CSV table of N, CA and C in Angstrom, one decimal:
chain,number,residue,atom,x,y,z
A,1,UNK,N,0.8,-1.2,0.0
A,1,UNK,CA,0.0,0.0,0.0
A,1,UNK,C,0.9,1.2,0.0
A,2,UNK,N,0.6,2.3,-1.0
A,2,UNK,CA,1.4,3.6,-1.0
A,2,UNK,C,1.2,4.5,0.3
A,3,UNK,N,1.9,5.4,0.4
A,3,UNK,CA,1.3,6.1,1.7
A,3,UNK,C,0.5,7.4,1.5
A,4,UNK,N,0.0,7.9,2.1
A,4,UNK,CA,-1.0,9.3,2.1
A,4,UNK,C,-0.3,10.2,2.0
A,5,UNK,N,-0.5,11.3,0.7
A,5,UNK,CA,0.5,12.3,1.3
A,5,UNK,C,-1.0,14.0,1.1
A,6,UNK,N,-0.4,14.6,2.0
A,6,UNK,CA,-1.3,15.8,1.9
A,6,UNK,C,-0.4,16.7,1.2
A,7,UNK,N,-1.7,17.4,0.3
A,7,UNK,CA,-0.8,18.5,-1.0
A,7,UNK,C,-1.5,19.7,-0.4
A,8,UNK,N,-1.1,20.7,-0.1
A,8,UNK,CA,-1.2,22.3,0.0
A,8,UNK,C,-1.7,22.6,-1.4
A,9,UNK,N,-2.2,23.4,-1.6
A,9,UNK,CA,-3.4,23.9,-2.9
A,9,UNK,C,-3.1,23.0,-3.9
A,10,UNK,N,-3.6,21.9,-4.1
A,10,UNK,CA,-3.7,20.9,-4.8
A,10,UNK,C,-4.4,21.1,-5.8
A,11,UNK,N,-5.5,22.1,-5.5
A,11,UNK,CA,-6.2,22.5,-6.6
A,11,UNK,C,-5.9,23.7,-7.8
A,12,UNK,N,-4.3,23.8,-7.7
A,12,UNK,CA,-3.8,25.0,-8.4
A,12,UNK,C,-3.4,24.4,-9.9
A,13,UNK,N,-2.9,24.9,-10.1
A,13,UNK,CA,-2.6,24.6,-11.8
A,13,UNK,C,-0.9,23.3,-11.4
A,14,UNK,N,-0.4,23.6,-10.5
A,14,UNK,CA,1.0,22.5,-10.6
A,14,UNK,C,0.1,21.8,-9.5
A,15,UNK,N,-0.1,21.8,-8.5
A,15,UNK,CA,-0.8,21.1,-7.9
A,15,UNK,C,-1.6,20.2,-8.4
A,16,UNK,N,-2.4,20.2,-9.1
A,16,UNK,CA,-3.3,19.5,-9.9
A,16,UNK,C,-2.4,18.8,-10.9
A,17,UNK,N,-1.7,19.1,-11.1
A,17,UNK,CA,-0.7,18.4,-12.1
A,17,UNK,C,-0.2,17.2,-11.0
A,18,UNK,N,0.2,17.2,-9.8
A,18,UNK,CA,1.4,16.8,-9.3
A,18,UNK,C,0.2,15.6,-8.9
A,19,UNK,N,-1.2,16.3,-8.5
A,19,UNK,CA,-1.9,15.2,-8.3
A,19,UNK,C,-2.1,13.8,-9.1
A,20,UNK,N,-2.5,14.4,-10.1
A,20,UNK,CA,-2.5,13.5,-11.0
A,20,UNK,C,-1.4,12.1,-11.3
A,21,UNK,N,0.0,12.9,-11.1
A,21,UNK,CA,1.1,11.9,-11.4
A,21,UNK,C,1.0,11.1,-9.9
A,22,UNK,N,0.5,12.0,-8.6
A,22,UNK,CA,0.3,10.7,-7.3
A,22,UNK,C,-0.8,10.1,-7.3
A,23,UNK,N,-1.7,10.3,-7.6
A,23,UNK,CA,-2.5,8.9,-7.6
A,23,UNK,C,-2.7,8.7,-8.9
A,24,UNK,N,-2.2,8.4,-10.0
A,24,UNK,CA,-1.3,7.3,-10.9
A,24,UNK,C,-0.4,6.5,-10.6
A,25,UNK,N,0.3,6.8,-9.5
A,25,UNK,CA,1.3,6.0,-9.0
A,25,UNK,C,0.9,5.7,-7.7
A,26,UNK,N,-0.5,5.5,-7.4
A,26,UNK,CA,-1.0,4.8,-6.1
A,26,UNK,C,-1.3,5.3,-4.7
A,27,UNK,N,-0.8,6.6,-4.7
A,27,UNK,CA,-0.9,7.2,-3.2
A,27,UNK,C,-2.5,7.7,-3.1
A,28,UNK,N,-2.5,7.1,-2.0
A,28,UNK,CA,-3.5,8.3,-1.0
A,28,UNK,C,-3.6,10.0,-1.4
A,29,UNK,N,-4.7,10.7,-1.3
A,29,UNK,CA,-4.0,11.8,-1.2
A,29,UNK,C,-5.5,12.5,-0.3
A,30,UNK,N,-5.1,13.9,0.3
A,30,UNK,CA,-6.1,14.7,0.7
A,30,UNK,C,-5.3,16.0,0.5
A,31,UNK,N,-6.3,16.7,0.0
A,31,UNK,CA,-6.0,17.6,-0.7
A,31,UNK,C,-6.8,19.3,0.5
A,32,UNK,N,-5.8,20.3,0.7
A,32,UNK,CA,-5.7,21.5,1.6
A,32,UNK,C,-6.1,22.4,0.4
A,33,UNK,N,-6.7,23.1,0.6
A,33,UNK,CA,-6.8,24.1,-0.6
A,33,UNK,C,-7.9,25.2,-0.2
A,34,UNK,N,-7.7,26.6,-0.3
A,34,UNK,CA,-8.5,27.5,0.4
A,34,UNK,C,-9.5,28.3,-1.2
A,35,UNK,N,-9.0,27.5,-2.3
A,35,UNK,CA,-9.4,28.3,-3.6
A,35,UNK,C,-9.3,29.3,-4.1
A,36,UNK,N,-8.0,30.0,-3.5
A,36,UNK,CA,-7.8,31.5,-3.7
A,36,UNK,C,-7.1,31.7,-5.1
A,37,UNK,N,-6.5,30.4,-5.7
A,37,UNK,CA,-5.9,30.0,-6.6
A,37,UNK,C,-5.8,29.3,-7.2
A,38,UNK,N,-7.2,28.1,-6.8
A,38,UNK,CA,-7.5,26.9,-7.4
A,38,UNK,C,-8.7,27.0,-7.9
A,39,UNK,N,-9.0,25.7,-8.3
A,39,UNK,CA,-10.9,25.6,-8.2
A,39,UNK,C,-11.3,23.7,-8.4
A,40,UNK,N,-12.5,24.0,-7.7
A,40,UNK,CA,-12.4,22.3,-7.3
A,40,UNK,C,-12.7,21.6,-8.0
A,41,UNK,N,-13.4,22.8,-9.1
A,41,UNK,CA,-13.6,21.9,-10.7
A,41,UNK,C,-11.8,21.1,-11.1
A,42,UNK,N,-11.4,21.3,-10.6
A,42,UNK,CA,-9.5,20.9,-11.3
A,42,UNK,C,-9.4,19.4,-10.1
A,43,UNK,N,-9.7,19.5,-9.1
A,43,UNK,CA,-10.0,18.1,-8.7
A,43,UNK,C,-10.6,17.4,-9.1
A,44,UNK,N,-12.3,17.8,-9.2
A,44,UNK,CA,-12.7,16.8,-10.0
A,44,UNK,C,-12.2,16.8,-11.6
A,45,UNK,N,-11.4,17.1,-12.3
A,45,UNK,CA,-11.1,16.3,-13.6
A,45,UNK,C,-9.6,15.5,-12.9
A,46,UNK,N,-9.1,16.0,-12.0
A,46,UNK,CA,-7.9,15.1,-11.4
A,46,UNK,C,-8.9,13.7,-11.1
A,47,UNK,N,-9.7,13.7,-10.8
A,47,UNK,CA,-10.3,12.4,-10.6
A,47,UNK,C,-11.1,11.7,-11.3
A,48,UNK,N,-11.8,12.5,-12.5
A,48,UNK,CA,-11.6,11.7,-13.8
A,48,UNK,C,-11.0,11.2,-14.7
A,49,UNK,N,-9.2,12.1,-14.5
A,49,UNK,CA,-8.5,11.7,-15.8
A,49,UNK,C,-7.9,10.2,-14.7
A,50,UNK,N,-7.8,10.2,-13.4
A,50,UNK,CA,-6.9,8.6,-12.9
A,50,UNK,C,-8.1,7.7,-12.9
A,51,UNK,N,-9.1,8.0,-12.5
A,51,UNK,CA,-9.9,6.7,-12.3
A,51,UNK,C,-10.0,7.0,-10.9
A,52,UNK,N,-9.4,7.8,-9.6
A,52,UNK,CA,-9.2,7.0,-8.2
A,52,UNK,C,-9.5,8.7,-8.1
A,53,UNK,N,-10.3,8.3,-6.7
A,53,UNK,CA,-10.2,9.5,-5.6
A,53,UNK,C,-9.8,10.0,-4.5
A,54,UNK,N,-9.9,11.4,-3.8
A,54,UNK,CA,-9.1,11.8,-3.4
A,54,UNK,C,-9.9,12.4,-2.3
A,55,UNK,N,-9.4,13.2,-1.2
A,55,UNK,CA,-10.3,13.9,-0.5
A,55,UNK,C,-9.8,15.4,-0.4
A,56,UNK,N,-10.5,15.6,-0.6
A,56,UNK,CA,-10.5,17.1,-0.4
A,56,UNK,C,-11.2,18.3,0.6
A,57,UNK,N,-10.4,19.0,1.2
A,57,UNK,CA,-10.9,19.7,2.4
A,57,UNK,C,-11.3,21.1,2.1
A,58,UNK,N,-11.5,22.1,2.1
A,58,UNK,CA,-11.5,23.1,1.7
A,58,UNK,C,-10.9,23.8,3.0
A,59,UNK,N,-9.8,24.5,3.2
A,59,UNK,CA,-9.5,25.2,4.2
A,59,UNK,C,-8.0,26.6,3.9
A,60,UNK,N,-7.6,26.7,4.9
A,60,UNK,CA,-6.3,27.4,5.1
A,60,UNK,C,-4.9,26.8,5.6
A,61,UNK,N,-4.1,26.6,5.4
A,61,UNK,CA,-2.8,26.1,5.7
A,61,UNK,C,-2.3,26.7,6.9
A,62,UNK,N,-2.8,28.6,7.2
A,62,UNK,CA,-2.6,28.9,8.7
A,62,UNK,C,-3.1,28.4,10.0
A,63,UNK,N,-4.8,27.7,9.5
A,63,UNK,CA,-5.5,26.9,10.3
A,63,UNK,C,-4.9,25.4,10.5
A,64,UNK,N,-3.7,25.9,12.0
A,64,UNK,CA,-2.9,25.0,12.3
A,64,UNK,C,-3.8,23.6,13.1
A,65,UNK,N,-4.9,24.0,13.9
A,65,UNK,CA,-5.3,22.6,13.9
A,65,UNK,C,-6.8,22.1,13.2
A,66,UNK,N,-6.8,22.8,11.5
A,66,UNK,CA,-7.0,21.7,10.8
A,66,UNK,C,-6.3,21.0,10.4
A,67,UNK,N,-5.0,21.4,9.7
A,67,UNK,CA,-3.9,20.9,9.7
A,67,UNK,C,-3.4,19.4,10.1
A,68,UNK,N,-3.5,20.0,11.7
A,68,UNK,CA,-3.2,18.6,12.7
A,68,UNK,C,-3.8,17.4,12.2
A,69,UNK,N,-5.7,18.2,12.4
A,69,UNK,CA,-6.4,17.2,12.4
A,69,UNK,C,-6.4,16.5,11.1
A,70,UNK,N,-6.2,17.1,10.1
A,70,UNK,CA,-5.8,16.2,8.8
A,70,UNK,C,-4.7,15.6,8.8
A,71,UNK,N,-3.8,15.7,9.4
A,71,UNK,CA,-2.4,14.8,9.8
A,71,UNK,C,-2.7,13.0,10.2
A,72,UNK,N,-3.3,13.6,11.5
A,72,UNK,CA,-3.7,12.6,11.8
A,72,UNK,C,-4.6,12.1,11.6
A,73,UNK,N,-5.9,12.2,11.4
A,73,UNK,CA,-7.0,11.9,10.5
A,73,UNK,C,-6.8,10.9,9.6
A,74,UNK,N,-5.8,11.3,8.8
A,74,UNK,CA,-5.7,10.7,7.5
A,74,UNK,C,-4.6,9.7,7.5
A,75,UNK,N,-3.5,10.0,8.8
A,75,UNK,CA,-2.5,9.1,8.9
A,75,UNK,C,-1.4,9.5,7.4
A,76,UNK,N,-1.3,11.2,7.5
A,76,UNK,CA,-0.5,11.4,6.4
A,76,UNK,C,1.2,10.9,6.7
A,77,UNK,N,1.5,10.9,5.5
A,77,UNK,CA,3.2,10.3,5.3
A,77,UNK,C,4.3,11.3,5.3
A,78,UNK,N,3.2,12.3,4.3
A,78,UNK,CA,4.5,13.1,3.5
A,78,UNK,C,3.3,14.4,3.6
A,79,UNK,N,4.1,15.4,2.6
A,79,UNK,CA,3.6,16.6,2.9
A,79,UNK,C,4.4,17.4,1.6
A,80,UNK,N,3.6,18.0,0.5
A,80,UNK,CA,3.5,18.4,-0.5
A,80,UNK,C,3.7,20.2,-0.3
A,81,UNK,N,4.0,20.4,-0.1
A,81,UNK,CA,3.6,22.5,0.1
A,81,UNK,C,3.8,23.2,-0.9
A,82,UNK,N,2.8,23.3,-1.8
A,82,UNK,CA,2.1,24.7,-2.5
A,82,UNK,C,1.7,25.7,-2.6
A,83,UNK,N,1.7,25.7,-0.9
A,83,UNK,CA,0.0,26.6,-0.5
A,83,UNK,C,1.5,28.2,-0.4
A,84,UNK,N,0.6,29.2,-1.2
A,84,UNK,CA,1.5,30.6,-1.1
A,84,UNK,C,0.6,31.4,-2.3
A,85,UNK,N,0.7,32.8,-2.1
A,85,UNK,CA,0.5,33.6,-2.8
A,85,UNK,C,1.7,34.0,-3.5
A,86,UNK,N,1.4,33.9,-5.1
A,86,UNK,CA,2.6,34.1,-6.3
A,86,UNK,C,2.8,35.1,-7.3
A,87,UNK,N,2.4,36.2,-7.3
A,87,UNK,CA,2.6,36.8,-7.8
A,87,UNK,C,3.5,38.2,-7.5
A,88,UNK,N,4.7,38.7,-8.2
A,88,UNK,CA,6.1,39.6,-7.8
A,88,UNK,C,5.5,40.9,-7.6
A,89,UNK,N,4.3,41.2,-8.5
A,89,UNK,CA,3.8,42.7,-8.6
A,89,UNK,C,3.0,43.2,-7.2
A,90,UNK,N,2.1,41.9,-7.1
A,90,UNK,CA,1.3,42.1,-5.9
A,90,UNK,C,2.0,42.0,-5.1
A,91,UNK,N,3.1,41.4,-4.6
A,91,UNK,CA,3.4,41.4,-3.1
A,91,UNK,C,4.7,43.1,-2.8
A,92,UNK,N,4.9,43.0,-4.3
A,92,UNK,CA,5.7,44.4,-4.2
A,92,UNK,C,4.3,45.3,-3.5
A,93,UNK,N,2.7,45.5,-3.8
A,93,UNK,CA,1.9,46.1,-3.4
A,93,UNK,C,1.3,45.9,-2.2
A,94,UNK,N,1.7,44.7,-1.9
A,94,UNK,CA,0.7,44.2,-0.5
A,94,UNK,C,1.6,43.0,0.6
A,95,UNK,N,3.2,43.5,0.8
A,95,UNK,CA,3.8,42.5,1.4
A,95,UNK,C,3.3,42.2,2.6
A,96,UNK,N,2.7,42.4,3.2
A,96,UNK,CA,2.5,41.9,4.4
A,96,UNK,C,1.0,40.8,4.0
A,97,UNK,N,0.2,40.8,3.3
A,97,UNK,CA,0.1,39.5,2.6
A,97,UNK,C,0.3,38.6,2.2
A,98,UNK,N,1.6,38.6,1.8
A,98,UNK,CA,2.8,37.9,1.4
A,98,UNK,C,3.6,36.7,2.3
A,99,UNK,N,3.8,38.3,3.7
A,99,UNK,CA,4.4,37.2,4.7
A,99,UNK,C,3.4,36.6,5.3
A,100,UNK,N,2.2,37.2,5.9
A,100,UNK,CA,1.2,36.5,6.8
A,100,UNK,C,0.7,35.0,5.7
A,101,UNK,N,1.0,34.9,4.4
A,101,UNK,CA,0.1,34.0,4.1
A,101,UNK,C,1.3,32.5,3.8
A,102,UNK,N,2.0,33.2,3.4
A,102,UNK,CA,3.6,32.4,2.7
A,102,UNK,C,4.4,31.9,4.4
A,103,UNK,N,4.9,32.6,4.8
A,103,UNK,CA,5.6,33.0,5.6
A,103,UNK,C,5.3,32.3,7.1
A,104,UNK,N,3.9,32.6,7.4
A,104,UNK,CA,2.8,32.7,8.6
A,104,UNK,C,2.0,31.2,8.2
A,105,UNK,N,1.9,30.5,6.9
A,105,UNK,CA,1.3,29.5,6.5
A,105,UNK,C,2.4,28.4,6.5
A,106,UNK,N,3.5,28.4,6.5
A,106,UNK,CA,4.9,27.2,6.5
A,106,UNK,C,4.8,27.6,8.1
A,107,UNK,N,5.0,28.4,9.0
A,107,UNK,CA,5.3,28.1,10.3
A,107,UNK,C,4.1,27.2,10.8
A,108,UNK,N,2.7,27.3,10.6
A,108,UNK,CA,1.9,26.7,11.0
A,108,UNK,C,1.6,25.4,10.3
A,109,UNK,N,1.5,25.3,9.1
A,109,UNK,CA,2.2,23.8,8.1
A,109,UNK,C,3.3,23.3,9.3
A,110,UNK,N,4.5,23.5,9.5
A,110,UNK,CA,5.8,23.2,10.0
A,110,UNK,C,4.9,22.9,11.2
A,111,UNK,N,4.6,23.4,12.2
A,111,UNK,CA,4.1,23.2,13.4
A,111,UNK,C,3.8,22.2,13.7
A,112,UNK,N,2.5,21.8,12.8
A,112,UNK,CA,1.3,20.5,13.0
A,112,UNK,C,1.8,19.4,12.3
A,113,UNK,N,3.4,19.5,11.2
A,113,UNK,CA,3.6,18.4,10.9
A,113,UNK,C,4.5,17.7,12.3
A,114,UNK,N,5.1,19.0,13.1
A,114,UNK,CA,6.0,18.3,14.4
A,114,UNK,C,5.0,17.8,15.3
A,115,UNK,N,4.1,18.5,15.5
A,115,UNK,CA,3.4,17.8,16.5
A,115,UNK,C,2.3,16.1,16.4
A,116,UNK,N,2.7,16.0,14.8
A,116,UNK,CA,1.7,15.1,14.7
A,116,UNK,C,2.8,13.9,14.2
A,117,UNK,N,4.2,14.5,13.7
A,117,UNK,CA,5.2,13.1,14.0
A,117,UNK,C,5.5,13.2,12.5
A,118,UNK,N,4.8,14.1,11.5
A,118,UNK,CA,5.3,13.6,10.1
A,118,UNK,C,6.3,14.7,9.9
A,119,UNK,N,7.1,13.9,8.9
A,119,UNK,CA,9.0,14.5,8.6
A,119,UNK,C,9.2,14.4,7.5
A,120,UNK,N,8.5,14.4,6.6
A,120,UNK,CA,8.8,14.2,5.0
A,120,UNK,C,7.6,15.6,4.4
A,121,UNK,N,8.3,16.3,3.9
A,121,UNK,CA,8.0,17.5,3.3
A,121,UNK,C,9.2,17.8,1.8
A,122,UNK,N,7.8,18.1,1.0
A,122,UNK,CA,8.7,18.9,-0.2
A,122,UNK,C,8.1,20.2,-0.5
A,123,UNK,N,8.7,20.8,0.0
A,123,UNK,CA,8.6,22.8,-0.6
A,123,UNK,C,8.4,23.0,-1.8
A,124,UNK,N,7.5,24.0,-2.6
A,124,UNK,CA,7.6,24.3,-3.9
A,124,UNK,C,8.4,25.9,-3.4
A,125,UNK,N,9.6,26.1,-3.7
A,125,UNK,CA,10.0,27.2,-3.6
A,125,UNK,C,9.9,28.3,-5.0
A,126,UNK,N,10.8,28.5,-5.4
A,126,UNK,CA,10.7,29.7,-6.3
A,126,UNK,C,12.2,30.4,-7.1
A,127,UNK,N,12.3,30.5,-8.2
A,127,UNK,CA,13.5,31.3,-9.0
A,127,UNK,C,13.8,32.2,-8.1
A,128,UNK,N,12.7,32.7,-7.8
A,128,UNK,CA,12.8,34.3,-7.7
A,128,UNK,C,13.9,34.8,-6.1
A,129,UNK,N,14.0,33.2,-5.8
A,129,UNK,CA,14.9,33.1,-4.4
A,129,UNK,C,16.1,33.9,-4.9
A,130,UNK,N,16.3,34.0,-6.3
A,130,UNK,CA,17.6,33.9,-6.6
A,130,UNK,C,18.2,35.4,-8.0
A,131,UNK,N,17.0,36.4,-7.0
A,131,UNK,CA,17.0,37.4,-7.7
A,131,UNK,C,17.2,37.7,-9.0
A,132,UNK,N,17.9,38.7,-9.7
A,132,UNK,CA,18.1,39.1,-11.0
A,132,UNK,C,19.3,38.5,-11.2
A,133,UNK,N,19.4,37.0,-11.8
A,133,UNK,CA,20.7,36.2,-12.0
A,133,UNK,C,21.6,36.8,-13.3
A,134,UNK,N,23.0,36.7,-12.9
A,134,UNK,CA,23.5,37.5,-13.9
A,134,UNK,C,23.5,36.2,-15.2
A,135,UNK,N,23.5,35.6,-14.7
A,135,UNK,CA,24.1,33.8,-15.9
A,135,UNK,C,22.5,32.8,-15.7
A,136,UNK,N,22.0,32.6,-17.1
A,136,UNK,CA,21.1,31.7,-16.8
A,136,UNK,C,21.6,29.8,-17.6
A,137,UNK,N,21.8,28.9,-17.5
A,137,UNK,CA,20.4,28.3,-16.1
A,137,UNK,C,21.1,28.7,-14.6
A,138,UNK,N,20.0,28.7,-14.0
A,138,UNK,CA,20.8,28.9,-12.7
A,138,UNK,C,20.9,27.9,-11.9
A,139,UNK,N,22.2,27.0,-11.5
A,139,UNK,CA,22.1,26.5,-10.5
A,139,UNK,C,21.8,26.4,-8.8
A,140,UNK,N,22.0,25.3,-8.0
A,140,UNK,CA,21.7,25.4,-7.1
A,140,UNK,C,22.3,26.3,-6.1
A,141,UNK,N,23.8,26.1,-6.8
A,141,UNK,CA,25.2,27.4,-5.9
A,141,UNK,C,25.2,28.7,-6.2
A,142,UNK,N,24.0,29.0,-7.0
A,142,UNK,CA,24.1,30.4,-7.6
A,142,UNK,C,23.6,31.7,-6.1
A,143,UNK,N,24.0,32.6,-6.1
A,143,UNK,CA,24.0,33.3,-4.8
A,143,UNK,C,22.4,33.9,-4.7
A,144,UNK,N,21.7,33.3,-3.5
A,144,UNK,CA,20.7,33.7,-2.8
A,144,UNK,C,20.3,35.5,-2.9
A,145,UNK,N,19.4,36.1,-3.2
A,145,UNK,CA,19.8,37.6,-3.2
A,145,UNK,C,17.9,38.0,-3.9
A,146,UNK,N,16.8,37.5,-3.3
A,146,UNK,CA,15.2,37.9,-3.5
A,146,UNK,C,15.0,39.2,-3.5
A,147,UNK,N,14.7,39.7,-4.3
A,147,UNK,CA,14.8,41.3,-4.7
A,147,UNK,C,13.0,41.5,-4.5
A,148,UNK,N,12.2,41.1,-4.0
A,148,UNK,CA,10.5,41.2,-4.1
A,148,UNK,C,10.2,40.9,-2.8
A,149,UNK,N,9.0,41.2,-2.2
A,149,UNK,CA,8.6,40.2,-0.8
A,149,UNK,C,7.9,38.7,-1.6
A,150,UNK,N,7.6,38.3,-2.6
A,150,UNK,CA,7.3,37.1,-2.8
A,150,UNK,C,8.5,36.4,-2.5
A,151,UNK,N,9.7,36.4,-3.8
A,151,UNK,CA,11.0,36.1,-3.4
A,151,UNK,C,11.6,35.8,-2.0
A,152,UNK,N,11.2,37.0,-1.2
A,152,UNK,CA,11.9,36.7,0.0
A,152,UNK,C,11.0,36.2,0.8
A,153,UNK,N,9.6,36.1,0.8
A,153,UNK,CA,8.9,35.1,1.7
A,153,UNK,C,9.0,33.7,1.7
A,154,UNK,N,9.3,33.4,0.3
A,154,UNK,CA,9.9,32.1,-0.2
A,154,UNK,C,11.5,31.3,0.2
A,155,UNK,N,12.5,32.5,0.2
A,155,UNK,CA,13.5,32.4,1.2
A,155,UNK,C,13.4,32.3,2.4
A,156,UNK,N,12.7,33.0,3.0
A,156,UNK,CA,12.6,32.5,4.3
A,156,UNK,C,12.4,31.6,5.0
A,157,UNK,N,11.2,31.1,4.3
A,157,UNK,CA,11.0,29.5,4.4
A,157,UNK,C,11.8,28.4,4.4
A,158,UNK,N,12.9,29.0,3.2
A,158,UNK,CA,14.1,27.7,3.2
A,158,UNK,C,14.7,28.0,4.3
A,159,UNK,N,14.9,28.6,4.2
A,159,UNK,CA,15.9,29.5,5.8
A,159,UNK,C,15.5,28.3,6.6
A,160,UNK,N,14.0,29.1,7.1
A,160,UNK,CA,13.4,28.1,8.2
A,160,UNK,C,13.7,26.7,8.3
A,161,UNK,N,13.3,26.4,6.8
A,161,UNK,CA,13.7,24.5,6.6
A,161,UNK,C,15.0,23.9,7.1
A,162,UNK,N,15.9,25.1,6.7
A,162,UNK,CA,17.5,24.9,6.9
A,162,UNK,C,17.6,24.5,8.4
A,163,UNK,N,17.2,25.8,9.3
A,163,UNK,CA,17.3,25.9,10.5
A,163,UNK,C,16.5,24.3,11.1
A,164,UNK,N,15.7,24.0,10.7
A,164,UNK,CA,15.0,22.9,11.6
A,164,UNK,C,15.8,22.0,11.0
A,165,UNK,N,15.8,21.2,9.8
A,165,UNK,CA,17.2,20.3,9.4
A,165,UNK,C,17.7,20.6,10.6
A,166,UNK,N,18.6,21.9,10.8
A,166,UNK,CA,20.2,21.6,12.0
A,166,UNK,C,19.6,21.3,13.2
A,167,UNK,N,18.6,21.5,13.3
A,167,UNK,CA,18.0,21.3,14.9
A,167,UNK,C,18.1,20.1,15.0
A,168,UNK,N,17.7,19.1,14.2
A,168,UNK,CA,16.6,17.4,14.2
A,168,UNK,C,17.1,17.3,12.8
A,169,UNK,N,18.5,16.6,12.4
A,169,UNK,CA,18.1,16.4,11.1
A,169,UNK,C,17.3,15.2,10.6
């Protein structure tokens, strides 16, 4: 049996994509999604094009103990994170929606996966970590330097990731 994994806005355009390729390949999934950037019509064709279904919650990723209770609920494995607001213009106009949702939503994400025992997380981070690169492709050694609050809400997060790694790797 595969294991459960919960996806953060599953219902977004990569999200829905990522769905599709996990339960094709067997997983469980329950799906976080507040619609700000999805729509649940995109789950349901995710569960037309596999054949298999999925559950879906409608909520917030800051709502740390739905979170929980979908952790354990579901007996999740792993942990998908999508959930952020993306766009460079708007957060240049409205950073502090940026951090409260990006920023304020991985601390509470982070939270309820420690409290509920799961340790497998994959981040959707972002280019934009990696400001105005002078050389493209850019690899992974290329110097750190987010020139936007989207950018840097997205940094921060790794940051954070980094820091808990060294705590408990």
């Amino acid at each position: 049996m595969k294991q459960t994994v919960l996806v953060t806005v599953g219902a977004g355009y990569i999200g829905s994509h990522v769905c599709v390729e996990l339960l094709q390949q067997g997983y469980q999934l329950v799906v976080l999604d507040n619609l700000c950037n999805g729509s649940a019509v995109a789950l349901q064709r995710v569960q037309e094009i596999t054949g298999r279904s999925l559950t879906f919650q409608r909520g917030d990723v800051r709502d740390e103990p739905l979170v929980r209770r979908l952790l354990e609920t579901h007996g999740i494995d792993a942990v998908i994170h999508f959930a952020g607001l993306k766009a460079v213009g708007e957060s240049v106009a409205q950073p502090l929606d940026y951090y409260d949702n990006n920023v304020s939503g991985a601390i509470h994400l982070l939270r309820a996966m420690a409290q509920s025992g799961v340790r497998n997380l994959v981040f959707s981070s972002s280019a934009t970590v990696y400001g105005d690169p002078a050389r493209n492709p850019i690899d992974e050694d290329f110097p750190l330097s987010a020139t936007n609050p989207y950018g840097r809400s997205k940094l921060m997060i790794e940051e954070m990731l980094r820091d808990l790694y060294l705590s408990d790797s």
